[in-house]
mmCIF file of C-alpha atoms and ligand atoms in Angstrom:
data_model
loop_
_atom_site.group_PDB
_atom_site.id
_atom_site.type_symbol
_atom_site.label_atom_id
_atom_site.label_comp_id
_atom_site.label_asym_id
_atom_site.label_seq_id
_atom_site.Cartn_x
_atom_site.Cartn_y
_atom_site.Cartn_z
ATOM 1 C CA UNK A 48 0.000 0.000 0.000
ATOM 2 C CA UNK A 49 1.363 3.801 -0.862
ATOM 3 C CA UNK A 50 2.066 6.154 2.546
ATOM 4 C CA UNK A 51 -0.144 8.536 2.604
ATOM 5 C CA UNK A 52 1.842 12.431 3.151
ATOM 6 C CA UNK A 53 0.740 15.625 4.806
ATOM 7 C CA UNK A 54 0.516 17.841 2.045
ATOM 8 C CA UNK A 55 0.042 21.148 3.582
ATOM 9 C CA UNK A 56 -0.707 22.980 7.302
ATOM 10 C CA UNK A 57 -2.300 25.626 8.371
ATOM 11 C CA UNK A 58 -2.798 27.679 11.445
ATOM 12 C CA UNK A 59 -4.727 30.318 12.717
ATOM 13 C CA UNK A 60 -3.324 32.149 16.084
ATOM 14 C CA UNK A 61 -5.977 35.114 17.268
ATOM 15 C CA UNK A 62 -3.797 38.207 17.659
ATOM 16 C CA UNK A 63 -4.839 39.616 21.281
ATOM 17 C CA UNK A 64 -1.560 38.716 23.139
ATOM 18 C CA UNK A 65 -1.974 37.889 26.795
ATOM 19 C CA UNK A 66 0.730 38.331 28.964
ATOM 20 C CA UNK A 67 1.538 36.437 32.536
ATOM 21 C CA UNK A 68 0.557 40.185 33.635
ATOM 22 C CA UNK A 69 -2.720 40.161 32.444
ATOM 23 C CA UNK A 70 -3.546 36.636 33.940
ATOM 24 C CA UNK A 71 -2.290 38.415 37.461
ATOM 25 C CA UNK A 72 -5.712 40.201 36.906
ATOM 26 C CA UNK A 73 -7.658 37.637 36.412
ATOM 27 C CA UNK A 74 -6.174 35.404 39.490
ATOM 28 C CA UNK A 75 -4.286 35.028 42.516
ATOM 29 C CA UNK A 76 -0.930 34.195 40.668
ATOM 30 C CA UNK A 77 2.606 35.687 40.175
ATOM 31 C CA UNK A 78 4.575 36.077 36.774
ATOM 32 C CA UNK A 79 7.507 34.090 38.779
ATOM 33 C CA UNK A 80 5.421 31.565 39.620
ATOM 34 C CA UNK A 81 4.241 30.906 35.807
ATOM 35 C CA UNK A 82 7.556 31.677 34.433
ATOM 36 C CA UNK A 83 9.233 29.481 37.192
ATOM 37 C CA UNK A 84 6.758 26.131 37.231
ATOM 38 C CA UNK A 85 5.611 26.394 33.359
ATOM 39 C CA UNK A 86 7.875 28.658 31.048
ATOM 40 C CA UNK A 87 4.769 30.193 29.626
ATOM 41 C CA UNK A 88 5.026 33.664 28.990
ATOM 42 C CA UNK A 89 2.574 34.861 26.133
ATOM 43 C CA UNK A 90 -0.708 33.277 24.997
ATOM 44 C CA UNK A 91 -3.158 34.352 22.290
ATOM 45 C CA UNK A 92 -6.744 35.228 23.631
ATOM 46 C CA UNK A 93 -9.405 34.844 20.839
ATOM 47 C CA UNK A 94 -12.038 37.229 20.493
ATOM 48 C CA UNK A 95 -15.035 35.979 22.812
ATOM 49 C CA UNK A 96 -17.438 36.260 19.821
ATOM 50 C CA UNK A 97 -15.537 33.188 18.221
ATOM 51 C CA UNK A 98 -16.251 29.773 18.386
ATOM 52 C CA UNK A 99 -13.698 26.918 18.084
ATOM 53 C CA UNK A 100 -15.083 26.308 14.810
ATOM 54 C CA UNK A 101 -14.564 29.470 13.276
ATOM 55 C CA UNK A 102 -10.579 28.883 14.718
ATOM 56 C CA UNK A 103 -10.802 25.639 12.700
ATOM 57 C CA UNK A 104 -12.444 26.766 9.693
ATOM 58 C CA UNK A 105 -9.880 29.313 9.533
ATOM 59 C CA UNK A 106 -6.727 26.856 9.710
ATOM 60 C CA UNK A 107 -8.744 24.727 7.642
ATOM 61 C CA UNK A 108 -8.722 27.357 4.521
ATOM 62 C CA UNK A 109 -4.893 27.776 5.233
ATOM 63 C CA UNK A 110 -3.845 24.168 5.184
ATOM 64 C CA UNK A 111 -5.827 23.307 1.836
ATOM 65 C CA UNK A 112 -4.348 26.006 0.532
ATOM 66 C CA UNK A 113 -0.730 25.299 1.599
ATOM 67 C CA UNK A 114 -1.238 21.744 -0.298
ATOM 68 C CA UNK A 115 -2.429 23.603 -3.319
ATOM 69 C CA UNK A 116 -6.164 22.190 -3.503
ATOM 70 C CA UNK A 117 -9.362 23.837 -3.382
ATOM 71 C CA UNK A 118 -12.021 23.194 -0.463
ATOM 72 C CA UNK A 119 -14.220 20.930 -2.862
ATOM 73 C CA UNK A 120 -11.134 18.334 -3.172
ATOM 74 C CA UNK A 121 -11.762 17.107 0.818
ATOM 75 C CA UNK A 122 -13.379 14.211 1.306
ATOM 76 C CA UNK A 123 -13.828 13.655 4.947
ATOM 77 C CA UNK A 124 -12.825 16.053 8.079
ATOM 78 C CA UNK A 125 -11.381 15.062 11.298
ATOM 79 C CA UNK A 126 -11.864 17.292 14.078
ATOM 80 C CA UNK A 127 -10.487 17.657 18.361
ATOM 81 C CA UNK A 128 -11.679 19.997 20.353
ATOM 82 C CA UNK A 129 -12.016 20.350 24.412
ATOM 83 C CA UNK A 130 -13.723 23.515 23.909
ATOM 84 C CA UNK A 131 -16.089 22.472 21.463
ATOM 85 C CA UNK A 132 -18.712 25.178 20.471
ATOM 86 C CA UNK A 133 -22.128 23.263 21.688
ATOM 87 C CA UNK A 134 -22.312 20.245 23.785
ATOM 88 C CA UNK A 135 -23.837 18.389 20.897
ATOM 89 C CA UNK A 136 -23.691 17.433 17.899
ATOM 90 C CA UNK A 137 -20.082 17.599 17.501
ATOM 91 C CA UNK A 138 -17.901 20.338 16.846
ATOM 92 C CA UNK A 139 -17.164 19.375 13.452
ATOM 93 C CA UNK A 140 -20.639 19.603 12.174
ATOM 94 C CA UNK A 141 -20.539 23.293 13.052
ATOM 95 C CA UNK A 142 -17.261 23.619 11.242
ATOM 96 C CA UNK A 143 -18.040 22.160 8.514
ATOM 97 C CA UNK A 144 -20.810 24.670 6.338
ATOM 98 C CA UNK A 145 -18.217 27.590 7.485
ATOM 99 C CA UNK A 146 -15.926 25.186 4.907
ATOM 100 C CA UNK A 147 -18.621 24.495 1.742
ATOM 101 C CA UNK A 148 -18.435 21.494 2.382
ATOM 102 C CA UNK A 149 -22.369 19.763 3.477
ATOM 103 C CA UNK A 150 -22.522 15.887 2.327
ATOM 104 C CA UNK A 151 -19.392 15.094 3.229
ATOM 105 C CA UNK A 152 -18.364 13.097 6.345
ATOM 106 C CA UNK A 153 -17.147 14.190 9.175
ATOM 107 C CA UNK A 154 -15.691 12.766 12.376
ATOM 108 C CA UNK A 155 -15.384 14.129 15.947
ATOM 109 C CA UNK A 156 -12.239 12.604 18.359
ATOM 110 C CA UNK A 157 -12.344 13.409 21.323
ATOM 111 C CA UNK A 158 -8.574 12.781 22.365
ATOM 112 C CA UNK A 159 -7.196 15.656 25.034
ATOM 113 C CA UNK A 160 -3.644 16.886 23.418
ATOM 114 C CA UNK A 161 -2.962 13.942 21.386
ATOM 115 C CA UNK A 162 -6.050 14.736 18.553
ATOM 116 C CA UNK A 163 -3.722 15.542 15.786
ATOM 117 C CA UNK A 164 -1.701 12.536 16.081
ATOM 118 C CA UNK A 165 -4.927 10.273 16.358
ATOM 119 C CA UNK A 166 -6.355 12.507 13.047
ATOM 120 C CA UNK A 167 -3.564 11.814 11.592
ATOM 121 C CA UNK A 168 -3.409 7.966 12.236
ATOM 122 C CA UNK A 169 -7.104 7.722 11.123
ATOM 123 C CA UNK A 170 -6.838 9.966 8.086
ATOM 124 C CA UNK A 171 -3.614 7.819 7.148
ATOM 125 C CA UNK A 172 -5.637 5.005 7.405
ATOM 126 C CA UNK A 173 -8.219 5.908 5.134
ATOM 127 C CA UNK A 174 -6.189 7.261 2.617
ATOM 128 C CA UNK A 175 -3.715 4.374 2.067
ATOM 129 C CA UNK A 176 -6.929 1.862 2.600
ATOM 130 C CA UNK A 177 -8.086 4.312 -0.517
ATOM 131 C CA UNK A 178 -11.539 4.927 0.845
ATOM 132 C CA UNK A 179 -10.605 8.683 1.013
ATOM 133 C CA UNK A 180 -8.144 11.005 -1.101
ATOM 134 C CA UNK A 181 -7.942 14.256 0.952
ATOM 135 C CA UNK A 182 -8.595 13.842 4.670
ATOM 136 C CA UNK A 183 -8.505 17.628 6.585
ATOM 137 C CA UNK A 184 -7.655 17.069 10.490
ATOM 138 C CA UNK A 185 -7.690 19.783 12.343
ATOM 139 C CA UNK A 186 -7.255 20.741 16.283
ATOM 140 C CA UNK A 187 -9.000 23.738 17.695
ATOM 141 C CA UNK A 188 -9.258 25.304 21.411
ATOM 142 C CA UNK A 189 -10.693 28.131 22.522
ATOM 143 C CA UNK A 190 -9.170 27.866 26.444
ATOM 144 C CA UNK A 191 -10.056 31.319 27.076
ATOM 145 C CA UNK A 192 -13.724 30.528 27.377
ATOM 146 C CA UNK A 193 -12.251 27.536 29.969
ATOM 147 C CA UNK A 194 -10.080 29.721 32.134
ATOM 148 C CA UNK A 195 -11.152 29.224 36.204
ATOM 149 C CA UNK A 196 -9.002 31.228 38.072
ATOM 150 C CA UNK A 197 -10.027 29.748 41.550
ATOM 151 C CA UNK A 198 -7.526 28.041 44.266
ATOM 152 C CA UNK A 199 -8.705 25.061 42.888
ATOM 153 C CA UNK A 200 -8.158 25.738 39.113
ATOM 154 C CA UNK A 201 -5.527 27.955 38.729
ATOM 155 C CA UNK A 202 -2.970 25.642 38.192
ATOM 156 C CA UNK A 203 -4.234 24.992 35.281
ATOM 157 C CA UNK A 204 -5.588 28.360 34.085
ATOM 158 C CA UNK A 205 -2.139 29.972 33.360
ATOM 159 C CA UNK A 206 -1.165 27.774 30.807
ATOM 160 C CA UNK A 207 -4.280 27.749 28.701
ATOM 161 C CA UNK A 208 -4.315 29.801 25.175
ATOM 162 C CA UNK A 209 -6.478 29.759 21.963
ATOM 163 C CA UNK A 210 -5.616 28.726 18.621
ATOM 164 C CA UNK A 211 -6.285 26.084 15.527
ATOM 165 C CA UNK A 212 -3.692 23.929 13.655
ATOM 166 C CA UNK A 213 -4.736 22.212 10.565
ATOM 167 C CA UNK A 214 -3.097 19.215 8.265
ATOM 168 C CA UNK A 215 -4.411 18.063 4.646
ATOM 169 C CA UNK A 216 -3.506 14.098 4.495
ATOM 170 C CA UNK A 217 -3.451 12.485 0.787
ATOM 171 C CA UNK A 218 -1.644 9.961 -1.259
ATOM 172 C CA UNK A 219 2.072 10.547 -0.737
ATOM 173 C CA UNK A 220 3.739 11.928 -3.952
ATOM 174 C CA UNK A 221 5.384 9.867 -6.458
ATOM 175 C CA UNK A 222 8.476 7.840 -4.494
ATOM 176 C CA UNK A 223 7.960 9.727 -1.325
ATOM 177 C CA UNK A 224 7.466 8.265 2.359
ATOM 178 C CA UNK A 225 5.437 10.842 4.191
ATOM 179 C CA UNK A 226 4.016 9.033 7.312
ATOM 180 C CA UNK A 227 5.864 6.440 8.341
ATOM 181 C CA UNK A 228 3.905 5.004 11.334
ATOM 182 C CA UNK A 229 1.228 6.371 14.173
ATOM 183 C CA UNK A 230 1.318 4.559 17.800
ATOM 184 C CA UNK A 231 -1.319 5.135 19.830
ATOM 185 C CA UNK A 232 -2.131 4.560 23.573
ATOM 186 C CA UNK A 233 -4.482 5.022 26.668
ATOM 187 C CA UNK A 234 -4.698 4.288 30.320
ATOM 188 C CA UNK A 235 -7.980 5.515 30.929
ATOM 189 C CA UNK A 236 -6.669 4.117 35.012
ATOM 190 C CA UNK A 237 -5.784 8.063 34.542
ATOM 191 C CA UNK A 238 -8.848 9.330 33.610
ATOM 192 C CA UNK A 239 -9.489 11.489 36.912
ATOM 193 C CA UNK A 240 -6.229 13.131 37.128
ATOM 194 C CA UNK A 241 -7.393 16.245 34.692
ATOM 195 C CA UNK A 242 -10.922 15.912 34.209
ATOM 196 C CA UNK A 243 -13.935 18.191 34.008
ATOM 197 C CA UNK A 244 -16.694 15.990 35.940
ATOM 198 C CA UNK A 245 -20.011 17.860 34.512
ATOM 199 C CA UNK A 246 -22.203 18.141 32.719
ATOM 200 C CA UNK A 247 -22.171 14.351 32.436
ATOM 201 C CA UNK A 248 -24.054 10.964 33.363
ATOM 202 C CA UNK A 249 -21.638 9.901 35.611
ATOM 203 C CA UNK A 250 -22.668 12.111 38.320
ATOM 204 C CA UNK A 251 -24.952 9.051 39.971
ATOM 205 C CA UNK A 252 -27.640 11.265 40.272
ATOM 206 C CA UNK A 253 -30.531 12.061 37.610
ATOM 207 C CA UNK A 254 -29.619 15.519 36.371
ATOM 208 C CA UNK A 255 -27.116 16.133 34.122
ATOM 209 C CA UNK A 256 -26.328 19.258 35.241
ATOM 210 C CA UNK A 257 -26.925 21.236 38.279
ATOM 211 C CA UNK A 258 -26.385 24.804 39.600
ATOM 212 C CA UNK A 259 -24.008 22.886 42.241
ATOM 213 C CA UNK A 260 -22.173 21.664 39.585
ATOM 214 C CA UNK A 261 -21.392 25.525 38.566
ATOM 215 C CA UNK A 262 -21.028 26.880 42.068
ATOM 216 C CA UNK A 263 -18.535 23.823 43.360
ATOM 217 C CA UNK A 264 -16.604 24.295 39.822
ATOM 218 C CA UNK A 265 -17.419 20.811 39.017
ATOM 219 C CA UNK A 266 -17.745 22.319 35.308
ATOM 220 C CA UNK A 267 -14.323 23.229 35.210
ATOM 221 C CA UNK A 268 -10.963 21.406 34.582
ATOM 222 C CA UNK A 269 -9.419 19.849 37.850
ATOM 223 C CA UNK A 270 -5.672 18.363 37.556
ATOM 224 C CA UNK A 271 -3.925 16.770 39.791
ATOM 225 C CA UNK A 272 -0.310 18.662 38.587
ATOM 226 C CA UNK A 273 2.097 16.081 39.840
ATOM 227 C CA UNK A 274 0.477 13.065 38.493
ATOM 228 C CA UNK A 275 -0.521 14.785 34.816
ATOM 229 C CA UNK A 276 2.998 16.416 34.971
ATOM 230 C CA UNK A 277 4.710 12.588 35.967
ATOM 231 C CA UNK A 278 2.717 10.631 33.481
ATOM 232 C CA UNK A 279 3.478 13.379 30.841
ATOM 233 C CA UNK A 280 7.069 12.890 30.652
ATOM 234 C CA UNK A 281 7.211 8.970 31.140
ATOM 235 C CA UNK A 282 4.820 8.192 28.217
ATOM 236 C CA UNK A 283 5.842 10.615 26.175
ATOM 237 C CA UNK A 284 9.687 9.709 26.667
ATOM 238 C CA UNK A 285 8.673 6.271 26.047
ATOM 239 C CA UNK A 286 6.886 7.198 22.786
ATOM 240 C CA UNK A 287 10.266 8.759 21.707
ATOM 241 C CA UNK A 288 11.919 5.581 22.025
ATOM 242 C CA UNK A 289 8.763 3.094 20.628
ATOM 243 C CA UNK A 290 8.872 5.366 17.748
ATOM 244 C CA UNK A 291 12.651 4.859 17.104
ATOM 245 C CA UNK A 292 12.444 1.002 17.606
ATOM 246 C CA UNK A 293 9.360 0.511 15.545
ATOM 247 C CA UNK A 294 11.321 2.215 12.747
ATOM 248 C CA UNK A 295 14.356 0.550 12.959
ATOM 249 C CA UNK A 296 15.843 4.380 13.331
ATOM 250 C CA UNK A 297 18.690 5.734 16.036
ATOM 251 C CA UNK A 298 18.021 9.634 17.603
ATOM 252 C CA UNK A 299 20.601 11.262 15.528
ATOM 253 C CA UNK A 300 18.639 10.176 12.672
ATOM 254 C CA UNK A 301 15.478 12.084 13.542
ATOM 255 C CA UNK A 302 15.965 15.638 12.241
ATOM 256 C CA UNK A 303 13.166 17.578 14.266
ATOM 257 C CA UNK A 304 11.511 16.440 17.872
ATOM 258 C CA UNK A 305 8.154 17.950 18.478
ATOM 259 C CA UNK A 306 6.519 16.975 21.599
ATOM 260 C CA UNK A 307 2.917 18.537 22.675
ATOM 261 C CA UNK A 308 3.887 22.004 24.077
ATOM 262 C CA UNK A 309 2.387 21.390 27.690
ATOM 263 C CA UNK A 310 4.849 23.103 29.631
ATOM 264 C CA UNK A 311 8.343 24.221 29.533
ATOM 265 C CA UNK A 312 9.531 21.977 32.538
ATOM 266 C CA UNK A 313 7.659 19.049 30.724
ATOM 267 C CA UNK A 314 9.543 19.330 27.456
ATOM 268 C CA UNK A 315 12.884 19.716 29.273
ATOM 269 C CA UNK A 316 12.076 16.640 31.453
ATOM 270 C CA UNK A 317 11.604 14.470 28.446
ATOM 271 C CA UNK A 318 15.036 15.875 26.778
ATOM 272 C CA UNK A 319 16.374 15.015 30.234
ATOM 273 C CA UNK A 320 15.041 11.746 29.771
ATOM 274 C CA UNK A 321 15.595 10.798 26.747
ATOM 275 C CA UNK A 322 18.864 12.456 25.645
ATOM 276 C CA UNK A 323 17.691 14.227 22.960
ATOM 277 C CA UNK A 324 19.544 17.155 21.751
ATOM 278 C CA UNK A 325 17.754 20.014 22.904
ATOM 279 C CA UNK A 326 18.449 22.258 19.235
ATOM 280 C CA UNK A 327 16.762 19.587 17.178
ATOM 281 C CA UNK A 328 13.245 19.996 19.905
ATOM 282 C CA UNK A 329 10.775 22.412 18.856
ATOM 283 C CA UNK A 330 9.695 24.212 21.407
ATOM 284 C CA UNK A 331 7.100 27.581 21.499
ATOM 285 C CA UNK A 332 5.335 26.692 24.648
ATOM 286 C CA UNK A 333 6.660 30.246 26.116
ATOM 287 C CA UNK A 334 4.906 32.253 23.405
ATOM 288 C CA UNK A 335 1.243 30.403 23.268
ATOM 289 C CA UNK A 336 1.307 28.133 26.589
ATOM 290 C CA UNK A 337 -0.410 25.510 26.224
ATOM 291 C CA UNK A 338 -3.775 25.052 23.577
ATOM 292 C CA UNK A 339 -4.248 21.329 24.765
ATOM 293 C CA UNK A 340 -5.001 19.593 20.821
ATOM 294 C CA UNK A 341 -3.826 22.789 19.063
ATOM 295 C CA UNK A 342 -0.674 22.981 19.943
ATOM 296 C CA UNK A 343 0.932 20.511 17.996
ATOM 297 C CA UNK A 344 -0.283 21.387 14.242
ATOM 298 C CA UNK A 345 0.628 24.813 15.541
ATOM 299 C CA UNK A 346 4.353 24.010 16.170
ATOM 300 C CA UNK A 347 4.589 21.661 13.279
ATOM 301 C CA UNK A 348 3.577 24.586 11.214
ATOM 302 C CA UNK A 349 5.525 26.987 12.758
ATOM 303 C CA UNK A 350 8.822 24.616 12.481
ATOM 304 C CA UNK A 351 7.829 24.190 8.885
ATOM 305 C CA UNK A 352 7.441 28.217 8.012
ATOM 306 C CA UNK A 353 10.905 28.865 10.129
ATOM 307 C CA UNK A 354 12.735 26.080 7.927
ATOM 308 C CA UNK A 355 13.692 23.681 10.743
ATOM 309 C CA UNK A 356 11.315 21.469 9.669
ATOM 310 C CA UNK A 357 12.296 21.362 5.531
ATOM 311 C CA UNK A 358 10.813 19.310 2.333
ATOM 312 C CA UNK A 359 12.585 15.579 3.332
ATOM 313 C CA UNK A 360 13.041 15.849 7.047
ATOM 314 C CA UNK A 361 11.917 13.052 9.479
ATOM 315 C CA UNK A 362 10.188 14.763 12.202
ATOM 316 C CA UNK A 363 8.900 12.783 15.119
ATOM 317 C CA UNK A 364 5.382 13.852 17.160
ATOM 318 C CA UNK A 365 4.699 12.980 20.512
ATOM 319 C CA UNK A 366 1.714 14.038 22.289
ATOM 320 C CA UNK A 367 0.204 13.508 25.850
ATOM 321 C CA UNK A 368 -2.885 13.857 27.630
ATOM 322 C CA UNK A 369 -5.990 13.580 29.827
ATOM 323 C CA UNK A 370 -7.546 10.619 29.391
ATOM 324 C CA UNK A 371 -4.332 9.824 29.823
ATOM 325 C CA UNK A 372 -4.061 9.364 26.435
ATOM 326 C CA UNK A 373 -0.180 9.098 24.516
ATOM 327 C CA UNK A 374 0.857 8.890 20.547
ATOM 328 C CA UNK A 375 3.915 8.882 18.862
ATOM 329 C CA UNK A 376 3.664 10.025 14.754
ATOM 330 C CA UNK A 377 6.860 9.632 12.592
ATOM 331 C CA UNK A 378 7.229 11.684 9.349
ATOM 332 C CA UNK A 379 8.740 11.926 6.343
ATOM 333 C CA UNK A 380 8.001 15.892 5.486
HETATM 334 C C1 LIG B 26 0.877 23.395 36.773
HETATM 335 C C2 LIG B 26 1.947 23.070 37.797
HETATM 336 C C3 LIG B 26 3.133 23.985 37.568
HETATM 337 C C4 LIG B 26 1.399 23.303 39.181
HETATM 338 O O1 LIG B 26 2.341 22.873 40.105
HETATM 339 P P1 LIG B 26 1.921 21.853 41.273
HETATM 340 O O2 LIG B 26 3.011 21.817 42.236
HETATM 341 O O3 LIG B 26 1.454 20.595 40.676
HETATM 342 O O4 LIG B 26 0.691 22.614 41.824
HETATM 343 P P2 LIG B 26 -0.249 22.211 42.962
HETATM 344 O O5 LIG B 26 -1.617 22.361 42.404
HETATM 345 O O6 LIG B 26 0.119 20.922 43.582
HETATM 346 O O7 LIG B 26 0.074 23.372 43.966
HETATM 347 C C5 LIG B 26 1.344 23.547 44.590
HETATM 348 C C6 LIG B 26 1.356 24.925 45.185
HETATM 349 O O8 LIG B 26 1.378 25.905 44.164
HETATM 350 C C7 LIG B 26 0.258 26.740 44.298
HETATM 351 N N1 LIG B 26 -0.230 27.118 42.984
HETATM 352 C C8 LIG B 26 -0.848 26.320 42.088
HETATM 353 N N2 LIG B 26 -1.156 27.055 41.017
HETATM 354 C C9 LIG B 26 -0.727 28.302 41.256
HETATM 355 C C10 LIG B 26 -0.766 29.486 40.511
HETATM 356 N N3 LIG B 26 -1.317 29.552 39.304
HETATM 357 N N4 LIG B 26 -0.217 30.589 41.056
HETATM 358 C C11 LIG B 26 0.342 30.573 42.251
HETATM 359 N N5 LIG B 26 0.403 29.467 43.026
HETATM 360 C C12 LIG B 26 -0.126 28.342 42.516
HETATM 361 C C13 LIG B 26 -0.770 25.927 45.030
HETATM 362 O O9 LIG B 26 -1.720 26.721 45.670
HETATM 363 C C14 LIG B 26 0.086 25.157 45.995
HETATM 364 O O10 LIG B 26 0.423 25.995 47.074
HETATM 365 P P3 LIG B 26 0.077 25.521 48.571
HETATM 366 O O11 LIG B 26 0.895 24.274 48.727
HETATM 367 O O12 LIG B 26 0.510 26.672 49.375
HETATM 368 O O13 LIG B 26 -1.389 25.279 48.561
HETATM 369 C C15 LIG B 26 2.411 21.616 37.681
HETATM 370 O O14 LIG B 26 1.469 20.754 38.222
HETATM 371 C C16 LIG B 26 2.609 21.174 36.313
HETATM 372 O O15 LIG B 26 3.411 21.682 35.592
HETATM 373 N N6 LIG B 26 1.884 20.125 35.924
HETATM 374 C C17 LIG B 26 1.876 19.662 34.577
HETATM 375 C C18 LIG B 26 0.600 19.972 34.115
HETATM 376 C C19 LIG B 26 0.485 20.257 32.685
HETATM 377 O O16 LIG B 26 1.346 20.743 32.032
HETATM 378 N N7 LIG B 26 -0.681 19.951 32.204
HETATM 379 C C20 LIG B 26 -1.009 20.143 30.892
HETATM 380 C C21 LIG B 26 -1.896 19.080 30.418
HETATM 381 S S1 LIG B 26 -1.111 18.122 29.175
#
């Protein structure tokens, strides 16, 4: 069977810049602390009018046109979200008329920080299996809208930023390798340690929601740091070196390391970790924080634009989160 390639990324960033200054205002935090515990020192704040969809829908345009097609030459769209813009139906079914593109299918995923790497695996999938030709994946967040900056969920809140990261997946180009193999894996043992517990049926009670839910901030993430933080680095250091074994491939032969940009202290853990040399990881974390599923297509496309990642390099993706959920994807660009 033919590899199927990524044949062109897109991104959109909203340009309201949000410094650790501004989250002082909006919680009991310091800039040292941030700085000190995450690296984040920017983030992008969309415009509260936007949805996650219209984030998407612009990466979406930019991607398909990076590849050189037109809108009407995607067959099926693959969409992550953790701020999707209704409860139901799926995110992607709003996105999808801001493209032109009714009739088509389209799937939700629902998998934390590691959506482009499963998007990627299923869109590789159908394109090689030659169901479909042009699969669009795309990751969107809109984290502002999430931001709780009580005791209890501020430790998250300063990391969070908005922003969409797009990749067009087709039939790789005459001779050429493009993606080389997706691992995926989940402990769902880990499902508590960042969770947002309602609305939802698992409440063992009859309502789905309640106005206790709101006022004990049930509706809003909850981490446990230490064990997200932990877990983070192990799997993700061990996707490093599945990827490498499953590929018959040594480190110095990977040109580019990308790992989900969750937090500065994360990404230096795993090069701790794993020995890799710290000028071949991509790292932006400090400038957006952290946009959970977005962050990824972002950096890829960012690496891309800035020429570290170039037309023949093998990149390698890792990605980690809640769920817990952990993927490795290895590229031929
Ligand atoms: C976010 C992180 C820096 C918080 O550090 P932590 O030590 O786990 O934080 P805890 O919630 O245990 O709190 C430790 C102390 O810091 C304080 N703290 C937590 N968040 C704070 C904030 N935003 N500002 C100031 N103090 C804060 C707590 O109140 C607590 O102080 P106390 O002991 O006096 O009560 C750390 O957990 C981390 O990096 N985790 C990885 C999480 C991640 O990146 N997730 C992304 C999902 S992929």
């Amino acid at each position: 069977m033919p590899h199927s390639q990524i044949l062109g990324t897109g991104v959109y960033l909203p340009p309201r810049v949000v410094t650790n200054f501004d989250v002082m205002q909006m919680m009991e935090t310091t800039n040292e602390f941030i700085v000190e515990r995450t690296g984040v020192r920017r983030r992008r704040h969309a415009d509260p009018e936007l949805s996650a969809s219209d984030l998407a829908a612009a990466a979406c345009q930019s991607a398909v046109a990076d590849a050189g097609l037109s809108m009407d030459q995607i067959d099926l769209v693959i969409m992550n979200t953790i701020t999707p813009d209704h409860a139901d139906p799926g995110c992607a079914f709003f996105l999808q008329p801001k493209l032109g593109l009714s009739g088509i299918p389209v799937i939700d995923i629902k998998q934390q920080c590691a959506g482009l790497i499963y998007g990627l695996s299923i869109a590789d999938h159908f394109v090689r299996a030659g169901t479909y030709r042009h699969v669009l994946v795309v990751c969107a967040e809109m984290l502002s809208k999430r931001i709780d900056g009580s005791y209890d969920g501020r430790n998250i809140a300063i990391l969070l930023g908005d922003g969409a990261g797009a990749a067009v997946v087709g039939p790789a180009k005459d001779g050429q390798e493009g993606i080389l193999s997706t691992i995926l894996h989940a402990d769902g043992s880990g499902a508590k340690a960042l969770v947002t517990a309602a609305p939802g049926s698992g409440l063992g009670r009859k309502e789905h929601i309640t106005k206790e839910d709101i006022d004990s901030g049930r509706v809003h993430f909850r981490m446990d740091g230490k064990a997200v933080f932990e877990n983070g680095v192990a799997r993700m250091s061990e996707a490093v070196f599945e990827s490498l074994s499953a590929n018959g491939l040594t480190m110095d032969q990977i040109d580019v390391l990308i790992p989900h940009q969750a937090n500065l202290r994360m990404l230096e853990a795993i090069v701790k970790q794993t020995g890799f040399p710290t000028e071949k990881v991509y790292v932006n974390v400090e400038e957006y924080g952290n946009i959970a599923s977005a962050s990824l297509p972002i950096a890829l496309d960012e690496a891309r634009r800035k020429g570290m990642v170039k037309p023949g390099s093998l990149v390698l993706l890792v990605a980690f989160g809640s769920g817990f959920v952990w993927a490795s994807a290895l590229l031929r660009m």
